[in-house]
Coordinates of C-alpha atoms in Angstrom, one line a residue:
M10 CA 5.8 14.6 -15.3
R11 CA 6.2 11.8 -17.8
L12 CA 7.7 8.6 -16.6
P13 CA 10.3 6.9 -18.8
A14 CA 9.3 3.8 -20.8
L15 CA 10.4 0.5 -19.5
H16 CA 13.1 -0.6 -21.8
T17 CA 14.4 -3.6 -19.8
V18 CA 11.4 -5.9 -20.5
P19 CA 12.2 -8.6 -23.1
S20 CA 9.6 -9.0 -25.8
F21 CA 7.8 -12.4 -25.9
G22 CA 5.0 -11.9 -28.3
V23 CA 1.8 -14.0 -28.4
A24 CA 0.0 -14.2 -31.7
A25 CA -3.5 -12.8 -31.7
S26 CA -4.8 -16.1 -33.0
S27 CA -3.4 -18.0 -30.1
K28 CA -5.8 -20.2 -28.1
R29 CA -6.4 -18.4 -24.8
C30 CA -7.7 -19.5 -21.4
Q31 CA -11.4 -19.0 -21.2
S32 CA -11.4 -19.0 -17.4
L33 CA -9.3 -19.3 -14.3
A34 CA -10.5 -22.9 -14.0
T35 CA -9.2 -23.7 -17.4
A36 CA -5.8 -22.2 -16.6
A37 CA -5.6 -24.3 -13.4
L38 CA -6.4 -27.5 -15.2
L39 CA -3.7 -26.9 -17.8
A40 CA -1.1 -25.8 -15.2
V41 CA 0.5 -29.2 -14.5
T42 CA 0.6 -30.3 -18.1
L43 CA 2.2 -27.0 -19.2
A44 CA 4.8 -27.0 -16.4
L45 CA 7.2 -29.3 -18.2
V46 CA 6.5 -28.2 -21.8
P47 CA 9.5 -26.5 -23.4
R48 CA 9.0 -22.8 -24.1
P49 CA 8.3 -22.2 -27.8
A50 CA 10.4 -19.8 -29.9
A51 CA 9.7 -16.1 -29.6
G52 CA 6.7 -15.1 -31.6
Q53 CA 5.2 -18.6 -31.7
A54 CA 1.7 -18.9 -30.3
A55 CA 1.7 -20.4 -26.8
L56 CA -1.0 -20.6 -24.1
S57 CA 1.8 -20.9 -21.5
D58 CA 2.8 -17.3 -22.3
L59 CA -0.4 -16.2 -20.6
L60 CA 0.0 -18.3 -17.4
T61 CA 1.8 -17.2 -14.3
R62 CA 4.6 -19.4 -13.0
A63 CA 2.4 -20.2 -10.1
E64 CA -0.2 -21.7 -12.5
R65 CA 2.4 -23.4 -14.7
T66 CA 3.8 -25.2 -11.7
D67 CA 0.5 -26.1 -10.0
F68 CA 1.2 -23.4 -7.4
V69 CA 4.5 -25.0 -6.3
E70 CA 6.5 -21.9 -7.3
T71 CA 6.0 -18.1 -7.6
S72 CA 6.9 -15.8 -10.4
S73 CA 10.3 -14.3 -10.7
Y74 CA 11.0 -10.7 -11.7
E75 CA 11.7 -11.9 -15.2
D76 CA 8.5 -13.9 -15.3
V77 CA 6.5 -10.8 -14.3
L78 CA 8.2 -8.7 -17.0
E79 CA 7.7 -11.3 -19.7
L80 CA 4.0 -11.8 -18.9
S81 CA 3.4 -8.1 -18.6
R82 CA 5.0 -7.5 -22.0
S83 CA 2.9 -10.3 -23.5
L84 CA -0.3 -8.8 -22.1
A85 CA 0.5 -5.3 -23.3
E86 CA 1.2 -6.7 -26.8
L87 CA -2.2 -8.4 -26.9
S88 CA -4.3 -5.4 -25.8
D89 CA -4.4 -1.9 -27.1
E90 CA -5.8 -0.9 -23.7
I91 CA -2.7 -2.1 -21.7
H92 CA 0.5 0.0 -21.7
L93 CA 3.7 -1.0 -19.9
T94 CA 6.0 1.6 -18.3
T95 CA 8.0 1.9 -15.1
F96 CA 7.4 4.1 -12.1
G97 CA 11.0 3.9 -10.7
Y98 CA 13.8 1.7 -9.7
T99 CA 14.8 -0.6 -6.8
N100 CA 18.0 -0.3 -4.8
E101 CA 19.7 -2.8 -7.1
G102 CA 18.5 -1.0 -10.2
R103 CA 15.6 -3.1 -11.3
A104 CA 12.9 -1.2 -13.1
L105 CA 9.5 -1.3 -11.3
P106 CA 6.9 -2.2 -13.9
L107 CA 3.6 -0.4 -14.1
L108 CA 0.8 -1.6 -16.3
V109 CA -1.6 1.3 -17.3
V110 CA -5.0 0.0 -18.4
G111 CA -7.6 2.1 -20.0
A112 CA -5.8 5.2 -21.3
S113 CA -4.4 6.0 -24.7
D114 CA -0.8 5.6 -23.4
A115 CA 1.1 5.2 -20.1
S116 CA 1.8 8.8 -19.4
P117 CA 0.2 10.6 -16.4
E118 CA -1.1 13.2 -18.9
A119 CA -3.0 10.6 -20.9
V120 CA -4.4 9.0 -17.7
H121 CA -5.7 12.3 -16.4
A122 CA -7.1 13.2 -19.8
T123 CA -9.5 10.3 -19.6
G124 CA -11.4 11.8 -16.7
K125 CA -11.9 8.3 -15.4
T126 CA -11.5 7.1 -11.8
R127 CA -8.0 6.0 -11.2
V128 CA -7.2 2.8 -9.2
Y129 CA -3.7 1.8 -8.1
L130 CA -3.2 -1.9 -7.4
Q131 CA 0.0 -3.0 -5.7
G132 CA 1.4 -6.5 -5.1
N133 CA 4.5 -7.8 -3.4
I134 CA 5.5 -5.0 -1.1
H135 CA 6.6 -7.9 1.1
A136 CA 8.2 -10.4 -1.3
G137 CA 7.3 -13.5 0.6
E138 CA 3.6 -12.5 0.4
V139 CA 3.3 -13.3 -3.2
C140 CA -0.5 -13.9 -3.8
G141 CA -1.1 -10.4 -4.9
K142 CA 1.6 -10.5 -7.6
E143 CA 0.1 -13.7 -9.1
A144 CA -3.6 -12.5 -8.8
L145 CA -3.0 -9.2 -10.5
L146 CA -1.4 -10.8 -13.5
M147 CA -4.2 -13.4 -13.7
L148 CA -6.8 -10.7 -13.6
L149 CA -5.1 -8.8 -16.4
R150 CA -4.9 -11.9 -18.4
E151 CA -8.7 -12.4 -18.0
Y152 CA -9.2 -8.8 -19.1
V153 CA -7.1 -9.4 -22.2
N154 CA -9.2 -12.6 -22.9
G155 CA -12.4 -10.6 -22.9
G156 CA -13.3 -10.6 -19.2
Y157 CA -14.4 -7.5 -17.3
P158 CA -15.1 -5.4 -20.5
A159 CA -16.9 -2.6 -18.6
W160 CA -14.0 -1.9 -16.2
T161 CA -12.2 0.5 -18.5
D162 CA -15.4 2.3 -19.5
D163 CA -15.1 4.2 -16.1
L164 CA -11.7 3.2 -14.7
V165 CA -8.0 3.5 -15.4
L166 CA -6.0 0.8 -13.6
L167 CA -2.5 1.4 -12.5
V168 CA -1.1 -2.1 -11.8
A169 CA 2.3 -2.6 -10.0
P170 CA 2.5 -6.4 -9.5
I171 CA 6.1 -6.6 -8.1
Y172 CA 6.9 -3.6 -5.9
N173 CA 9.6 -5.2 -3.8
A174 CA 11.4 -6.6 -6.9
D175 CA 14.8 -7.0 -5.2
G176 CA 13.3 -8.9 -2.3
N177 CA 11.4 -11.1 -4.7
E178 CA 14.7 -12.5 -6.2
R179 CA 16.0 -13.5 -2.8
V180 CA 14.1 -16.8 -2.9
D181 CA 14.6 -19.2 0.0
L182 CA 12.6 -22.3 1.1
G183 CA 12.8 -21.0 4.7
N184 CA 11.3 -17.6 4.1
R185 CA 8.0 -17.1 5.9
P186 CA 8.1 -20.3 8.0
R187 CA 4.8 -22.1 8.6
Q188 CA 3.1 -20.3 5.7
H189 CA 1.5 -22.9 3.4
G190 CA 3.6 -22.5 0.3
P191 CA 4.7 -21.9 -2.3
V192 CA 6.9 -24.8 -1.3
G193 CA 9.4 -24.0 -4.1
G194 CA 10.3 -20.9 -2.1
M195 CA 9.5 -17.2 -2.0
G196 CA 11.3 -13.9 -1.6
Q197 CA 12.1 -12.1 1.6
R198 CA 10.1 -9.4 3.5
P199 CA 12.6 -6.5 3.3
N200 CA 14.2 -4.9 0.2
A201 CA 17.9 -5.3 -0.7
Q202 CA 18.8 -2.6 1.9
G203 CA 17.1 -4.6 4.6
L204 CA 14.2 -2.1 4.9
D205 CA 10.6 -3.0 5.2
L206 CA 8.9 -1.0 2.5
N207 CA 5.7 -1.0 4.4
R208 CA 7.4 1.0 7.1
D209 CA 9.0 3.5 4.8
H210 CA 6.2 5.7 3.5
M211 CA 7.0 8.7 5.8
K212 CA 10.8 8.6 6.0
L213 CA 11.4 7.6 2.4
D214 CA 14.8 6.0 2.9
A215 CA 14.3 3.4 0.1
P216 CA 14.4 4.2 -3.6
E217 CA 11.3 2.0 -4.0
A218 CA 9.3 4.3 -1.6
R219 CA 10.5 7.4 -3.3
S220 CA 9.5 5.9 -6.6
L221 CA 6.0 5.1 -5.2
V222 CA 5.3 8.6 -3.8
A223 CA 6.5 10.2 -7.1
M224 CA 4.0 7.9 -8.9
L225 CA 1.2 8.8 -6.5
T226 CA 2.0 12.5 -7.1
A227 CA 2.1 12.1 -10.9
Y228 CA -0.9 9.8 -11.5
D229 CA -2.8 10.8 -8.4
P230 CA -5.0 7.6 -8.1
H231 CA -8.3 8.1 -6.3
V232 CA -7.9 4.6 -4.8
G233 CA -4.9 2.5 -3.7
V234 CA -5.1 -1.2 -3.0
D235 CA -2.2 -3.0 -1.3
L236 CA -2.1 -6.8 -1.3
H237 CA -0.5 -8.8 1.5
T238 CA -0.6 -12.1 3.3
T239 CA -1.3 -12.4 7.1
N240 CA 0.9 -13.4 9.9
G241 CA -0.2 -15.1 13.1
T242 CA -3.8 -15.5 14.3
R243 CA -5.6 -18.7 13.4
H244 CA -8.9 -17.4 12.1
A245 CA -11.5 -18.8 9.7
Y246 CA -11.4 -16.0 7.1
H247 CA -9.9 -16.6 3.7
L248 CA -8.9 -12.9 3.6
T249 CA -9.1 -9.9 6.0
Y250 CA -8.9 -6.2 5.0
S251 CA -8.6 -2.7 6.4
P252 CA -9.4 0.8 5.4
P253 CA -7.0 3.6 6.5
L254 CA -6.7 3.6 10.3
H255 CA -5.2 7.0 11.2
P256 CA -7.7 9.2 13.2
N257 CA -6.9 12.1 10.8
T258 CA -8.2 10.2 7.8
P259 CA -11.1 12.2 6.2
E260 CA -14.3 10.9 7.7
V261 CA -16.0 10.9 4.3
I262 CA -13.4 8.3 3.1
D263 CA -13.7 6.2 6.3
S264 CA -17.5 6.0 6.2
F265 CA -17.6 5.3 2.5
L266 CA -15.4 2.3 2.9
R267 CA -16.9 1.0 6.1
D268 CA -20.5 1.6 5.3
Q269 CA -20.7 0.9 1.6
W270 CA -17.6 -0.4 -0.3
L271 CA -16.2 -3.1 2.0
P272 CA -19.6 -4.5 3.1
T273 CA -20.7 -4.8 -0.5
V274 CA -17.5 -6.6 -1.5
T275 CA -17.8 -9.0 1.5
R276 CA -21.4 -9.8 0.7
R277 CA -20.7 -10.5 -3.0
I278 CA -17.8 -12.8 -2.3
E279 CA -19.8 -14.8 0.2
E280 CA -22.7 -15.1 -2.2
K281 CA -20.5 -16.1 -5.2
H282 CA -17.8 -18.2 -3.5
G283 CA -19.0 -19.1 0.0
W284 CA -15.8 -17.6 1.6
E285 CA -15.9 -15.3 4.6
Y286 CA -13.9 -12.0 4.6
Y287 CA -13.7 -9.5 7.4
Y288 CA -11.8 -6.6 8.9
Y289 CA -8.1 -7.4 9.6
G290 CA -7.4 -8.4 13.2
N291 CA -5.4 -10.6 15.6
H292 CA -6.6 -12.5 18.7
N293 CA -4.5 -13.5 21.6
P294 CA -6.2 -15.2 24.6
R295 CA -3.9 -13.3 26.9
R296 CA -5.2 -10.1 25.4
P297 CA -8.9 -10.6 24.8
G298 CA -10.3 -8.9 21.7
W299 CA -9.9 -8.6 17.9
Y300 CA -7.1 -6.1 17.4
T301 CA -6.2 -4.4 14.1
F302 CA -2.6 -3.5 13.5
D303 CA -1.4 0.2 13.6
H304 CA -2.6 3.7 12.8
R305 CA 0.7 5.2 11.7
P306 CA 1.2 6.3 8.1
R307 CA 4.4 4.4 7.7
F308 CA 2.0 1.8 6.5
N309 CA 0.7 2.1 2.9
N310 CA -3.1 2.3 3.5
N311 CA -2.7 4.8 6.3
Y312 CA -0.4 6.9 4.3
I313 CA -2.7 7.0 1.3
G314 CA -5.6 8.0 3.6
L315 CA -3.6 11.1 4.8
R316 CA -3.2 12.0 1.1
N317 CA -7.0 12.4 1.0
R318 CA -7.3 9.3 -1.1
I319 CA -9.2 6.0 -0.6
A320 CA -7.1 3.0 0.5
I321 CA -7.8 -0.7 1.0
L322 CA -5.4 -3.2 2.6
S323 CA -5.8 -6.9 1.7
E324 CA -4.4 -9.7 3.8
A325 CA -4.9 -13.2 2.5
Y326 CA -4.8 -15.9 5.2
S327 CA -1.3 -17.4 5.3
Y328 CA -2.4 -20.9 6.3
A329 CA -4.7 -21.3 3.4
T330 CA -3.0 -23.1 0.5
F331 CA -1.1 -20.9 -1.9
E332 CA -3.6 -21.5 -4.6
D333 CA -6.5 -20.5 -2.3
R334 CA -4.6 -17.3 -1.2
V335 CA -4.2 -16.3 -4.8
L336 CA -7.9 -17.0 -5.5
A337 CA -9.0 -15.2 -2.3
T338 CA -6.9 -12.1 -3.4
L339 CA -8.2 -12.4 -7.0
Y340 CA -11.8 -12.5 -5.8
F341 CA -11.2 -9.5 -3.6
V342 CA -9.6 -7.3 -6.3
E343 CA -12.3 -8.4 -8.7
E344 CA -15.1 -7.2 -6.5
I345 CA -13.2 -4.1 -5.5
L346 CA -13.0 -3.2 -9.2
E347 CA -16.6 -4.2 -9.9
F348 CA -17.8 -1.8 -7.2
A349 CA -15.4 0.9 -8.4
Q350 CA -16.7 0.7 -11.9
Q351 CA -20.3 0.8 -10.8
N352 CA -19.6 3.7 -8.4
A353 CA -16.8 5.5 -10.3
M354 CA -18.3 9.0 -10.1
R355 CA -19.2 8.6 -6.4
I356 CA -15.6 7.7 -5.7
Q357 CA -14.5 10.9 -7.3
E358 CA -17.0 12.8 -5.3
V359 CA -15.8 11.3 -2.1
V360 CA -12.2 12.3 -2.9
E361 CA -13.4 15.8 -3.8
D362 CA -15.3 16.1 -0.6
A363 CA -12.1 15.1 1.3
E364 CA -10.1 17.7 -0.6
R365 CA -12.6 20.5 0.2
E366 CA -12.4 19.9 3.9
S367 CA -9.9 22.3 5.4
V368 CA -8.0 21.1 8.5
I369 CA -6.7 24.6 9.5
G370 CA -7.8 25.4 13.0
R371 CA -9.0 21.8 13.7
Q372 CA -7.7 19.5 16.4
L373 CA -5.8 16.7 14.7
A374 CA -4.2 13.7 16.3
T375 CA -0.4 13.6 16.8
R376 CA -0.7 10.2 18.7
A377 CA -3.4 7.6 18.9
E378 CA -4.7 4.6 20.8
F379 CA -7.0 1.7 20.2
E380 CA -10.7 2.3 20.4
Q381 CA -13.0 -0.5 21.8
S382 CA -16.2 -1.3 19.9
P383 CA -19.3 -0.4 21.9
E384 CA -20.6 -4.0 21.8
E385 CA -19.0 -7.4 21.3
V386 CA -18.8 -8.7 17.8
T387 CA -18.7 -12.3 16.5
I388 CA -15.3 -13.3 15.2
L389 CA -14.8 -16.5 13.2
L390 CA -11.8 -18.2 14.7
G391 CA -10.4 -21.3 13.0
E392 CA -8.1 -24.3 13.3
V393 CA -5.0 -25.6 11.4
A394 CA -3.3 -28.9 10.7
E395 CA 0.4 -29.4 10.8
E396 CA 2.1 -30.7 7.7
R397 CA 5.7 -31.2 6.7
H398 CA 7.3 -29.0 4.1
P399 CA 8.3 -31.6 1.4
Y400 CA 11.8 -30.2 0.8
T401 CA 12.9 -28.8 4.3
G402 CA 11.0 -31.1 6.6
E403 CA 9.9 -28.1 8.7
I404 CA 6.4 -27.8 10.0
I405 CA 3.9 -25.7 7.9
L406 CA 0.3 -25.1 8.7
R407 CA -2.8 -25.7 6.6
R408 CA -6.1 -24.1 7.2
L409 CA -9.0 -26.4 8.1
D410 CA -12.6 -25.8 7.2
V411 CA -13.5 -25.3 10.9
V412 CA -15.3 -22.2 12.1
N413 CA -15.5 -21.3 15.8
P414 CA -17.7 -18.2 16.2
T415 CA -16.4 -16.3 19.3
S416 CA -17.8 -13.1 20.8
M417 CA -15.3 -10.4 21.8
H418 CA -14.7 -6.7 21.6
E419 CA -13.2 -5.4 18.5
Y420 CA -10.4 -2.9 18.5
G421 CA -10.5 -2.0 14.8
T422 CA -10.3 1.8 15.0
F423 CA -8.1 4.4 16.7
T424 CA -9.0 7.5 18.7
P425 CA -6.7 10.5 19.3
A426 CA -4.5 10.1 22.4
E427 CA -3.0 13.6 21.9
T428 CA -3.9 16.4 19.6
E429 CA -2.7 19.7 18.2
T430 CA -4.4 22.5 16.3
A431 CA -3.5 22.5 12.6
P432 CA -1.9 25.8 11.7
E433 CA -2.1 27.7 8.4
A434 CA 1.5 27.0 7.6
Y435 CA 4.8 25.6 8.7
Y436 CA 8.1 27.5 8.2
I437 CA 11.2 25.3 7.7
L438 CA 14.4 27.1 8.6
P439 CA 17.7 27.0 6.8
G440 CA 19.8 24.0 7.8
A441 CA 16.8 21.6 7.9
E442 CA 17.5 20.3 4.4
A443 CA 16.2 16.9 5.2
A444 CA 12.8 18.3 6.1
I445 CA 12.7 20.4 2.9
E446 CA 13.8 17.5 0.7
R447 CA 11.3 15.0 2.3
A448 CA 8.5 17.5 1.9
R449 CA 9.2 17.9 -1.8
A450 CA 9.7 14.2 -2.3
H451 CA 6.2 13.6 -0.8
G452 CA 4.8 16.1 -3.3
L453 CA 4.0 18.9 -0.8
Q454 CA 3.8 22.4 -2.0
V455 CA 7.0 24.1 -0.7
L456 CA 7.3 27.8 -1.4
P457 CA 10.2 30.2 -1.0
M458 CA 9.8 33.0 1.5
T459 CA 11.1 36.5 1.6
P460 CA 13.1 37.2 4.7
T461 CA 10.9 38.6 7.4
V462 CA 11.7 40.8 10.4
D463 CA 9.8 40.5 13.7
M464 CA 7.1 38.1 12.7
E465 CA 4.8 36.4 15.2
V466 CA 5.2 32.6 14.9
Q467 CA 5.0 29.6 17.1
R468 CA 8.2 27.8 18.1
F469 CA 8.4 24.4 19.8
R470 CA 10.4 24.5 23.0
V471 CA 12.2 21.2 23.4
D472 CA 12.2 20.3 27.1
S473 CA 13.6 16.8 26.7
T474 CA 13.9 13.9 24.3
Q475 CA 13.7 10.1 24.5
V476 CA 15.7 8.0 22.1
A477 CA 14.8 4.4 21.4
E478 CA 17.1 1.8 22.8
R479 CA 17.8 0.1 19.5
P480 CA 17.6 1.1 15.8
F481 CA 14.5 0.3 13.9
Q482 CA 14.4 0.2 10.1
G483 CA 17.8 1.8 9.8
R484 CA 17.0 4.7 12.2
T485 CA 16.9 5.4 15.9
E486 CA 13.5 6.8 16.7
R487 CA 13.2 9.9 18.9
T488 CA 10.3 11.2 21.0
L489 CA 10.2 15.0 21.8
F490 CA 8.7 16.5 24.9
G491 CA 7.9 20.2 25.1
E492 CA 5.3 22.7 23.9
W493 CA 4.6 25.3 21.4
E494 CA 5.0 28.9 22.5
T495 CA 4.2 32.1 20.6
V496 CA 7.3 34.3 19.9
V497 CA 8.4 37.1 17.6
E498 CA 11.2 36.1 15.4
S499 CA 13.0 37.1 12.2
L500 CA 12.8 34.4 9.5
P501 CA 16.2 34.4 7.6
E502 CA 16.8 34.0 3.9
G503 CA 16.4 30.4 2.9
T504 CA 13.3 29.8 5.0
V505 CA 10.6 28.0 3.1
V506 CA 6.9 27.9 3.8
V507 CA 4.6 24.8 3.5
P508 CA 0.9 25.9 3.5
V509 CA -1.5 23.5 5.2
N510 CA -4.3 24.6 3.0
Q511 CA -3.3 22.1 0.2
S512 CA -4.3 18.7 -0.8
L513 CA -1.6 17.1 1.4
G514 CA -2.3 19.3 4.4
R515 CA -3.0 16.3 6.7
L516 CA 0.3 14.7 5.6
A517 CA 2.1 18.0 6.2
F518 CA 0.7 18.2 9.8
T519 CA 1.8 14.6 10.5
L520 CA 5.3 15.1 9.1
F521 CA 6.1 18.4 10.8
E522 CA 4.4 18.3 14.2
P523 CA 7.2 17.6 16.7
R524 CA 5.0 15.2 18.8
S525 CA 3.8 13.3 15.8
D526 CA 4.4 9.6 16.4
D527 CA 5.4 9.1 12.7
G528 CA 6.9 12.5 11.8
L529 CA 10.3 13.7 10.7
A530 CA 11.4 14.2 14.3
N531 CA 10.4 10.6 15.2
W532 CA 12.5 9.3 12.4
A533 CA 15.6 11.2 13.5
L534 CA 15.6 13.3 10.4
L535 CA 15.9 16.5 12.4
D536 CA 18.5 15.3 14.9
A537 CA 21.2 17.8 14.1
S538 CA 19.0 20.7 15.0
I539 CA 17.3 19.0 18.0
E540 CA 20.7 18.1 19.5
E541 CA 21.4 21.8 19.4
G542 CA 18.3 22.4 21.5
R543 CA 16.0 23.8 18.8
Y544 CA 13.2 22.5 16.6
P545 CA 13.9 23.8 13.1
I546 CA 10.3 24.1 12.0
L547 CA 8.1 27.0 13.1
R548 CA 4.4 27.4 12.5
A549 CA 1.9 30.1 12.0
P550 CA -0.1 30.9 15.1
S551 CA -3.4 29.0 15.3
G552 CA -6.1 30.9 13.5
G553 CA -3.5 33.4 12.3

């Protein structure tokens, strides 16, 4: 599958002889001066073409969609290693830019032909959390300027700096209240449909989410990195992070991240920059402990983990200054890529190990609950100062260099609360078009099936259902109660089979199990059949 070239990006060339930033510090020093300098004519050498809007305005503003496209085109024109394409479109028809770094061209075929380790870097899924968007562009500029020359010896980078492009254009000074900048405003959390794209990875209601999973299927990155900004807890970390959290994540991926990759990155950043990073969490005195967020694969990092791929979530601290959040994110991605380049073959081996591990016949989680750490850990809590937003007069909070080490239990992992045995296959009956369509959209192998008479299968008996009191993300969630029972049935023409012995077997299980807390039934995608008293997906008997 070759993705179309991005034709909507205007060309703003920068001559090869242009003076370029030698470091991020140089760019920062020039930012204020360049902010008011008129833009030169197209084709004229200009250092400002290589600065983000954040840098040009001394971190008062964040980059618009057009800013991102212009800078992306300039970077691609300056480097034979960078190719600009699109991986899909937003609800309002904006092309989603993807910079492919380290292949002969931007096609999936060219990327796979390199044999290199593939790393996907995503910014701006929540368009008020803009530090990733700026940091990714700054890192690519440094690559163009001769920094990080070894990265593309072993890696291909797939960089999507502005995933929620529609939300990015809905700038308002009141978005993300109390966050410390950018005081010139930022975009909104949801997309143009009002959907949170970081809750849409399973139901795929947004065109952006469908574009993303199509890209993941086509390019198949070994690693996905999703860049955010925190909400809430006043801690002392410049950035917190998370591996995939679903209990069905391959253990080889979880241990590789927790035992090697993330500790190495944390140590290197502390040694180089003196900043503390740690696992994402929230602390509330009324609920003692350090709690991570959620295990469900509606979230990007958890979803990628169920695709047997490595995922890292980044959360820059919202009360650090905007400039510090950008730098914290930049340092994090920089060290992630340094480790990836130095361990490129090991990363591929980890993914291959996850692929080889069959889940058929194993007990997998359909629901999960927090798991308490055996011992208390030391969490660095912090303090903030109140300031006034210069243009709205509202209170914003600024991080103080205060560290309060506090011992508490950590709730950073999940354990199964309910399990089912993974079958060899699921059979989707005619009439459940939403299930078939979603399965194909996710990239699952869906095979036609010859009509079969008197076949032993398992059918879920629906005893009762519980419907949420109010809609969430455009749908009213539903919980099913009942149990699987073995029956003999004839499978009619139009039935399709989804084998579980495939790369996305863990994802298939989580989509199709009726008690799954993030499956198709939960998202009301099977309501027509369920309201008739039947669950329209059968499965092969366990072990059969």
